[in-house]
Amino acid sequence: MMQTERSRGFSRVAWASALGSFALVLGPTALAAQEAAEAEGGNPLFTVNFALTIWTIVVFALLLVILKKFAWGQILDSAKAREDRIQNALDEAAKLQAEAAVLLEQHRAQLADARRQAQEIVNEGKTAGERVRKDIEEKARTEGQALIERARKEIEREKDSALDEIRKESVDLAMAVATRLIKEKLDPEKDRKLVVGYLEEIGRRDNSAAGGKRA
Amino acid sequence: MSSLAGVPSLVAAQEAAEHAAEGGAVNLGELIMHHLADSHEIELPFFLGVLHLPTGWNVNLGPLGVVDFAPTKHVVFMLLAAVLCLLVFIPLAGKARRLEPGKAPAGVGGGMEAMILYFRDEIVRKNISHGADAYVPYILTLFFFILFMNLLGLVPWGSSATGNVSVTMALALCTLALVELSGMQALGVKGYLHTIFFVPEGMPALGAAPITLLLAPVEFVGKLTKPFALTIRLFANMMAGHVLIFALGGLVVTMGAIGAGTVAGGIGATALATFVMVLEVVVAFLQAGIFALLTSVFVGLIRHAH
């Protein structure tokens, strides 16, 4: 910064005086060259013309000052402004792209998370369903088992009562037959006891036989 | 292109023919010299005659003697080049200023802008690293001023001021002034003096002194050879091209004068002149660019001399 400040102050004074002083230094040399060439009758193409040199320096200096003030400044400034604008736009675009990339990454992560959660929910549902199914099956099986058991007990009971019935019937039947056969010879009460005792013995044998078969 | 290119050679041919008709021998060398040298007369376009410029703007410069500052042909064409620069770049600047910030630039001005930015980025900034932008206006003015002067020599009835050694020397002296002043500004007075009086480091004073004294003239002459080379390069390039074009145009007349003229020879010479003319357009750009490039190289060199 200090450099440019100094250079500006330096150049303002220096440029004008420098061009002038160089022209003055040039003057005698140019004139001498011109006179020498003319004296020798040299080629006018290679002769330095002092006036023309001064004309050139003046025209060039004026052109430089005018163009610097009215042309180069604006043209270069507008080019600079445009470059800055384009650079800013590019920087902005790069920033936005980076942001978009971050957002995309976030979205991807969210999406993956959501997918994973959905999968979990489905899995949970599946296991819960499985459990429920197993429970129901188990229940049905035990209930069925209980039903079968009850039916079996019923059958057993029915069978026992049927057997008792048959026993009673057969006692009566046997009594009737025996009464008819040996009515006169025997005391009915004594005979009855005998027959009943005999039948009970048979019944016990039957019962033990039936129990062994069922097991 | 060919019709434009043909015209200066035709002018030369016509004058040679006039000379021949007047009974004088055709002196082609004299004719070419007449066209290249500065004068107080300007040939007006379309054979409107000759414009006589004023003379005798004598100024007494005391010890330097009396100098005639009357504008010559080359001064007129130099002024024309300067006016052309103003006519091209001031409207361009106006356009650049009026351009709305959000809008893309368009139009022919973009071509000029491309050249301007090329010089800023590739010539000035590459050669003068820091503080380069301060030199951009000088280099741009130098390039376009020289370019327009070069190109004016290729226009029919035109004349290029850069084909005159006084003009190129003046421009080279401006470059010399710029280079040396930049050196003083960047290095300080002591640093600048070191660019003339080179003091080798790490040597005892007794050994360093002769080297410094011995090298001082070499360094000083080195400073002057740069602008000298610039002067001769631009002047010689521009003059040589014109000599060649005029010589090829004059070839037609010369061949006719010695009785060796054929239609094929005339067409061949004209075609060759056309080709040289195209080459000259390239040279006009090239030499203007080289002058500007070397100026920035010299500035860069002295600013970074340590």
XYZ file of C-alpha atoms in Angstrom:
521
model
C 0.000 0.000 0.000
C 2.753 2.404 0.984
C 4.608 1.371 -2.124
C 1.768 2.442 -4.412
C 1.225 5.699 -2.515
C 4.862 6.570 -2.905
C 4.991 5.506 -6.525
C 1.999 7.676 -7.392
C 3.596 10.731 -5.814
C 6.858 9.844 -7.456
C 5.500 9.323 -10.925
C 3.374 12.498 -11.138
C 6.377 14.754 -10.856
C 8.840 12.427 -12.463
C 7.207 11.422 -15.729
C 6.844 14.925 -17.132
C 10.276 16.091 -16.043
C 11.849 12.849 -17.223
C 10.430 13.084 -20.710
C 11.531 16.700 -20.866
C 15.017 16.019 -19.597
C 15.500 13.066 -21.896
C 14.459 15.262 -24.778
C 17.013 17.847 -23.661
C 19.746 15.224 -23.376
C 18.722 13.964 -26.755
C 18.732 17.419 -28.330
C 22.441 18.061 -28.906
C 23.021 14.466 -29.990
C 20.193 14.557 -32.496
C 21.220 17.909 -33.863
C 24.838 16.838 -34.113
C 23.812 13.647 -35.924
C 21.598 15.618 -38.261
C 24.299 18.149 -39.085
C 26.899 15.434 -39.543
C 24.662 13.541 -41.946
C 23.844 16.651 -43.910
C 27.509 17.608 -44.078
C 28.397 14.167 -45.413
C 25.438 14.199 -47.770
C 24.239 11.002 -46.072
C 21.033 9.124 -46.665
C 18.119 11.172 -45.347
C 16.396 7.926 -44.212
C 18.976 7.435 -41.494
C 19.070 11.024 -40.342
C 17.610 11.829 -36.971
C 15.304 14.808 -37.196
C 15.237 16.630 -33.871
C 11.888 18.327 -34.471
C 10.236 15.064 -35.441
C 11.586 13.396 -32.309
C 10.104 16.122 -30.145
C 6.826 15.881 -32.042
C 6.728 12.154 -31.415
C 7.440 12.463 -27.691
C 4.822 15.185 -27.291
C 2.161 13.349 -29.294
C 2.861 10.096 -27.493
C 2.800 11.754 -24.063
C -0.472 13.538 -24.848
C -1.997 10.348 -26.207
C -0.900 8.477 -23.089
C -2.422 11.070 -20.766
C -5.698 11.308 -22.691
C -6.163 7.569 -23.171
C -5.214 6.846 -19.571
C -7.798 9.303 -18.329
C -10.598 8.630 -20.800
C -10.124 5.088 -22.078
C -7.867 2.626 -20.296
C -9.226 3.405 -16.847
C -12.812 2.631 -17.727
C -12.021 -0.319 -19.971
C -9.721 -1.983 -17.450
C -12.040 -1.195 -14.542
C -15.018 -2.694 -16.305
C -12.977 -5.770 -17.229
C -11.820 -6.053 -13.618
C -15.354 -5.648 -12.321
C -16.548 -8.325 -14.715
C -13.747 -10.672 -13.700
C -14.619 -10.129 -10.045
C -18.285 -10.732 -10.796
C -17.553 -13.958 -12.637
C -15.189 -15.077 -9.893
C -17.809 -14.334 -7.264
C -20.421 -16.223 -9.245
C -18.067 -19.191 -9.556
C -17.230 -19.085 -5.838
C -20.929 -18.858 -5.009
C -21.686 -21.791 -7.304
C -18.932 -23.849 -5.705
C -20.263 -23.022 -2.244
C -23.807 -23.931 -3.261
C -22.592 -27.153 -4.788
C -20.799 -28.065 -1.579
C -23.938 -27.290 0.370
C -26.028 -29.348 -2.021
C -23.597 -32.237 -1.651
C -23.921 -32.063 2.143
C -27.720 -31.957 1.878
C -27.734 -34.869 -0.523
C -25.587 -36.835 1.891
C -27.980 -35.989 4.698
C -30.946 -37.047 2.611
C -29.268 -40.274 1.707
C -28.505 -40.963 5.342
C -32.083 -40.148 6.316
C -33.438 -42.346 3.582
C -31.207 -45.229 4.628
C -32.263 -44.694 8.241
C -35.920 -44.687 7.300
C -35.469 -47.834 5.265
C -33.706 -49.527 8.146
C -36.449 -48.482 10.563
C -39.128 -49.784 8.222
C -37.281 -53.056 7.985
C -37.091 -53.229 11.749
C -40.795 -52.590 12.065
C -41.569 -55.275 9.527
C -39.239 -57.694 11.306
C -40.804 -56.909 14.659
C -44.251 -57.450 13.189
C -43.149 -60.705 11.737
C -41.748 -62.024 15.024
C -44.794 -60.804 16.912
C -47.041 -62.562 14.428
C -44.995 -65.676 14.728
C -45.295 -65.569 18.505
C -49.015 -65.070 18.353
C -49.328 -67.950 15.904
C -47.302 -70.188 18.172
C -49.378 -69.183 21.198
C -52.591 -69.896 19.390
C -51.318 -73.242 18.161
C -50.122 -74.140 21.632
C -53.419 -73.189 23.146
C -55.333 -75.112 20.541
C -53.163 -78.116 21.083
C -53.595 -78.095 24.878
C -57.309 -77.504 24.573
C -57.592 -80.349 22.121
C -55.561 -82.512 24.426
C -57.835 -81.605 27.342
C -60.897 -82.356 25.243
C -59.536 -85.722 24.248
C -58.673 -86.461 27.853
C -62.139 -85.561 28.990
C -63.713 -87.666 26.275
C -61.527 -90.586 27.246
C -62.543 -90.266 30.910
C -66.188 -90.084 29.848
C -65.756 -93.203 27.779
C -64.061 -94.924 30.702
C -66.846 -93.992 33.027
C -69.503 -95.086 30.542
C -67.695 -98.328 30.058
C -67.480 -98.925 33.853
C -71.154 -98.216 34.366
C -71.986 -100.457 31.390
C -69.893 -103.221 32.914
C -71.674 -102.802 36.289
C -74.947 -102.983 34.455
C -73.892 -106.099 32.691
C -72.706 -107.622 35.960
C -76.017 -106.856 37.676
C -77.946 -108.215 34.740
C -75.851 -111.334 34.632
C -76.281 -111.860 38.398
C -80.017 -111.554 38.039
C -79.942 -113.819 35.035
C -77.826 -116.367 36.771
C -80.078 -116.139 39.833
C -83.109 -116.709 37.742
C -81.526 -119.712 36.053
C -80.165 -121.083 39.302
C -83.485 -120.552 41.110
C -85.247 -122.457 38.470
C -82.784 -125.288 38.576
C -82.301 -125.785 42.244
C -85.337 -124.139 43.791
C -86.245 -126.802 46.209
C -82.898 -127.976 47.349
C -81.352 -124.830 48.474
C -81.947 -122.083 50.927
C -82.290 -119.024 48.711
C -80.406 -116.707 51.081
C -77.326 -118.911 51.379
C -77.195 -119.546 47.651
C -77.374 -115.895 46.868
C -74.403 -115.152 49.016
C -72.447 -117.850 47.373
C -73.196 -116.646 43.867
C -72.501 -112.987 44.657
C -69.164 -113.921 46.235
C -68.285 -115.881 43.172
C -69.245 -113.084 40.780
C -67.228 -110.512 42.711
C -64.209 -112.708 42.343
C -64.753 -112.766 38.602
C -65.274 -108.988 38.529
C -61.944 -108.333 40.264
C -60.193 -110.550 37.786
C -61.834 -108.738 34.886
C -61.039 -105.346 36.309
C -57.362 -106.092 36.698
C -57.290 -107.546 33.181
C -58.994 -104.436 31.725
C -56.649 -102.050 33.598
C -53.555 -103.804 32.217
C -54.895 -103.591 28.665
C -55.588 -99.874 28.915
C -52.077 -99.043 30.073
C -7.138 -7.215 -50.057
C -5.459 -7.502 -53.410
C -6.963 -4.279 -54.739
C -5.835 -2.414 -51.622
C -2.437 -4.030 -51.721
C -1.973 -3.205 -55.320
C -2.523 0.511 -54.972
C 0.778 1.705 -53.455
C 2.695 -0.306 -55.986
C 0.493 1.174 -58.692
C 1.231 4.656 -57.425
C 4.911 3.893 -57.638
C 4.496 2.373 -61.068
C 2.493 5.319 -62.302
C 5.068 7.812 -61.182
C 7.846 5.760 -62.690
C 5.899 5.701 -65.931
C 5.464 9.473 -65.774
C 9.170 9.821 -65.278
C 9.784 7.621 -68.282
C 7.305 9.582 -70.376
C 9.063 12.810 -69.511
C 12.106 11.327 -71.113
C 14.134 10.891 -67.948
C 15.616 7.571 -67.088
C 13.688 5.601 -64.451
C 15.597 5.878 -61.233
C 13.727 3.422 -59.042
C 16.011 3.853 -56.062
C 15.420 7.596 -56.014
C 11.680 7.037 -56.347
C 11.552 4.656 -53.391
C 13.627 7.033 -51.285
C 11.254 9.821 -52.158
C 8.315 7.766 -50.919
C 9.935 6.615 -47.728
C 11.595 9.846 -46.672
C 9.830 12.486 -44.675
C 8.779 15.563 -46.614
C 6.677 18.679 -46.477
C 4.281 17.355 -49.080
C 1.452 14.839 -48.777
C -0.026 13.103 -51.797
C -3.778 13.273 -51.430
C -5.917 10.216 -52.162
C -7.608 9.640 -55.500
C -5.098 11.795 -57.353
C -6.410 15.008 -55.820
C -2.959 16.452 -56.058
C -0.380 17.310 -53.473
C -0.924 19.028 -50.140
C 1.891 21.402 -49.272
C 2.486 21.540 -45.546
C 3.600 24.780 -43.914
C 7.282 25.299 -43.249
C 9.385 27.659 -41.245
C 7.953 27.156 -37.741
C 11.368 28.159 -36.594
C 12.114 28.170 -32.905
C 15.392 29.451 -31.606
C 16.592 27.004 -28.989
C 19.638 29.041 -28.046
C 22.705 26.834 -27.946
C 20.911 24.161 -29.991
C 20.390 26.561 -32.840
C 17.205 27.209 -34.799
C 14.889 24.237 -35.281
C 11.959 24.085 -37.693
C 9.011 22.509 -35.861
C 6.675 22.631 -38.854
C 4.670 19.401 -39.169
C 5.964 17.071 -41.835
C 4.271 14.152 -43.589
C 5.249 11.774 -40.798
C 3.976 14.150 -38.145
C 0.635 14.278 -39.942
C 0.383 10.491 -40.121
C 1.491 10.190 -36.512
C -1.274 12.614 -35.488
C -3.684 10.613 -37.610
C -2.679 7.436 -35.760
C -3.155 9.204 -32.428
C -6.597 10.446 -33.488
C -7.514 6.935 -34.617
C -6.508 5.616 -31.196
C -8.767 8.179 -29.568
C -11.625 7.409 -31.961
C -11.390 3.687 -31.239
C -10.781 3.576 -27.521
C -12.737 6.473 -26.060
C -16.061 5.158 -27.471
C -15.026 1.691 -26.303
C -14.498 3.075 -22.812
C -17.914 4.728 -22.966
C -19.461 1.432 -23.937
C -17.636 -0.353 -21.133
C -18.864 2.231 -18.641
C -22.458 2.009 -19.819
C -22.579 -1.778 -19.762
C -25.049 -2.905 -17.122
C -23.511 -5.121 -14.443
C -25.663 -8.152 -15.129
C -25.202 -8.121 -18.893
C -22.706 -9.957 -21.046
C -20.575 -7.686 -23.247
C -21.154 -8.032 -26.979
C -20.025 -6.477 -30.224
C -16.869 -5.566 -32.083
C -15.367 -3.870 -29.032
C -14.865 -7.327 -27.573
C -12.070 -7.917 -30.060
C -10.204 -4.824 -28.885
C -10.901 -5.796 -25.309
C -9.440 -9.233 -25.955
C -6.222 -7.574 -27.161
C -6.195 -5.197 -24.193
C -6.667 -8.039 -21.709
C -4.074 -10.153 -23.504
C -1.558 -7.340 -23.036
C -2.535 -6.865 -19.421
C -2.363 -10.555 -18.509
C 0.268 -12.043 -20.793
C 2.633 -9.159 -21.465
C 2.529 -6.770 -18.527
C 1.577 -8.996 -15.594
C 3.828 -11.863 -16.676
C 6.892 -9.633 -17.010
C 6.365 -7.111 -14.222
C 5.118 -9.146 -11.342
C 4.003 -6.838 -8.548
C 2.743 -3.364 -9.276
C 2.319 -4.444 -12.881
C -1.099 -2.856 -13.327
C 0.383 0.648 -13.062
C 2.234 -0.010 -16.347
C -0.746 -1.308 -18.299
C -1.869 2.100 -19.664
C 1.646 2.931 -20.886
C 2.146 -0.428 -22.610
C -1.319 -0.344 -24.172
C -0.858 3.197 -25.481
C 2.562 2.285 -26.853
C 1.280 -0.833 -28.606
C -1.776 0.695 -30.231
C 0.005 3.930 -31.198
C 2.785 1.982 -32.948
C 0.286 -0.456 -34.460
C -1.824 2.313 -35.958
C 1.248 4.098 -37.321
C 2.442 0.803 -38.855
C -0.924 0.058 -40.416
C -1.311 3.572 -41.846
C 1.717 2.831 -44.003
C -0.150 -0.043 -45.624
C -3.172 2.029 -46.589
C -3.109 3.463 -50.121
C -1.503 6.943 -50.149
C -0.574 6.291 -46.548
C 2.789 6.596 -44.918
C 4.073 4.970 -41.772
C 5.760 7.259 -39.313
C 7.416 4.221 -37.713
C 9.454 3.851 -40.905
C 11.278 6.985 -39.741
C 14.186 6.518 -37.379
C 13.452 9.769 -35.514
C 10.027 8.503 -34.520
C 11.200 5.090 -33.360
C 14.084 6.687 -31.509
C 11.703 9.003 -29.677
C 9.541 6.055 -28.654
C 12.601 4.090 -27.541
C 13.733 7.079 -25.475
C 10.355 7.144 -23.770
C 10.866 3.473 -22.959
C 14.353 4.249 -21.659
C 12.914 6.961 -19.419
C 10.189 4.613 -18.177
C 12.650 1.803 -17.482
C 15.190 3.935 -15.625
C 12.567 5.791 -13.600
C 10.862 2.511 -12.684
C 14.250 1.252 -11.557
C 14.812 4.281 -9.362
C 11.334 4.011 -7.924
C 11.539 0.266 -7.213
C 15.144 0.068 -6.016
C 15.704 3.464 -4.446
C 18.620 5.693 -5.413
C 21.222 3.366 -3.884
C 19.744 0.276 -5.456
C 19.462 2.045 -8.789
C 23.105 3.128 -8.710
C 23.999 -0.521 -8.154
C 22.532 -1.319 -11.562
C 25.336 0.835 -13.025
C 28.047 0.351 -10.409
C 27.912 -3.376 -9.843
C 29.507 -4.268 -6.494
C 30.328 -7.971 -6.197
C 29.380 -9.331 -2.789
C 31.729 -11.150 -0.428
C 34.864 -9.630 -1.916
C 37.369 -7.397 -0.128
C 37.042 -3.734 -1.115
C 40.414 -3.756 -2.808
C 39.335 -6.577 -5.138
C 35.795 -5.318 -5.687
C 36.755 -1.771 -6.665
C 38.473 -2.585 -10.007
C 35.600 -4.874 -10.985
C 33.096 -2.148 -10.222
C 35.035 0.420 -12.198
C 35.583 -1.964 -15.067
C 31.972 -3.016 -15.289
C 30.435 0.457 -14.907
C 30.884 1.453 -18.586
C 29.609 -1.959 -19.674
C 26.511 -1.632 -17.509
C 25.919 1.917 -18.703
C 26.252 1.015 -22.368
C 23.984 -1.967 -21.662
C 21.268 0.455 -20.619
C 21.606 2.385 -23.888
C 21.777 -0.603 -26.221
C 18.263 -1.700 -25.286
C 16.512 1.409 -26.646
C 18.984 1.514 -29.529
C 17.952 -2.019 -30.529
C 14.291 -1.062 -30.173
C 14.835 1.966 -32.417
C 16.551 0.048 -35.185
C 14.298 -3.015 -35.009
C 11.033 -1.178 -35.523
C 12.397 1.341 -38.041
C 14.236 -1.264 -40.135
C 11.304 -3.677 -40.183
C 8.827 -1.063 -41.304
C 11.155 0.488 -43.855
C 12.235 -2.844 -45.323
C 8.652 -3.895 -45.951
C 7.885 -0.661 -47.776
C 11.047 -0.859 -49.846
C 10.125 -4.371 -50.875
C 6.579 -3.456 -51.896
C 7.686 -0.398 -53.868
C 10.513 -2.338 -55.500
C 8.127 -5.070 -56.623
C 5.736 -2.447 -58.017
C 8.579 -0.717 -59.760
C 9.754 -4.008 -61.221
C 6.861 -3.912 -63.679
C 7.945 -0.517 -65.012
C 11.632 -1.347 -65.019
C 11.027 -4.518 -66.994
C 8.956 -2.512 -69.472
C 11.616 0.182 -69.747
C 14.360 -2.270 -70.630
C 12.114 -4.081 -73.091
C 11.754 -7.255 -71.075
C 8.157 -6.641 -69.946
C 5.661 -9.442 -70.287
C 2.128 -9.776 -68.980
C 3.189 -12.782 -66.915
C 6.040 -10.798 -65.394
C 3.714 -7.957 -64.435
C 1.170 -10.296 -62.887
C 3.911 -12.169 -61.056
C 5.412 -9.008 -59.609
C 1.999 -7.734 -58.533
C 1.108 -11.077 -56.952
C 4.383 -11.051 -55.079
C 3.728 -7.466 -53.931
C 0.301 -8.583 -52.684
C 1.860 -11.420 -50.745
C 4.430 -9.078 -49.185
C 1.570 -6.737 -48.310
C -0.180 -9.508 -46.365
C 3.101 -10.258 -44.673
C 3.417 -6.572 -43.805
C 0.087 -6.650 -41.964
C 1.440 -9.451 -39.809
C 4.711 -7.560 -39.316
C 2.805 -4.415 -38.328
C 1.155 -6.294 -35.451
C 4.268 -8.260 -34.617
C 6.630 -5.292 -34.377
C 4.196 -3.226 -32.332
C 3.804 -6.225 -30.025
C 7.552 -6.773 -29.761
C 8.155 -3.132 -28.890
C 5.528 -3.297 -26.143
C 6.711 -6.703 -24.958
C 10.352 -5.671 -24.714
C 9.415 -2.483 -22.895
C 7.634 -4.516 -20.233
C 10.481 -7.034 -20.116
C 12.995 -4.222 -19.493
C 10.803 -2.694 -16.798
C 10.414 -6.105 -15.178
C 14.155 -6.724 -15.332
C 15.182 -3.495 -13.674
C 12.464 -3.702 -11.020
C 13.703 -7.115 -9.985
C 17.436 -6.359 -10.210
C 18.992 -6.982 -6.818
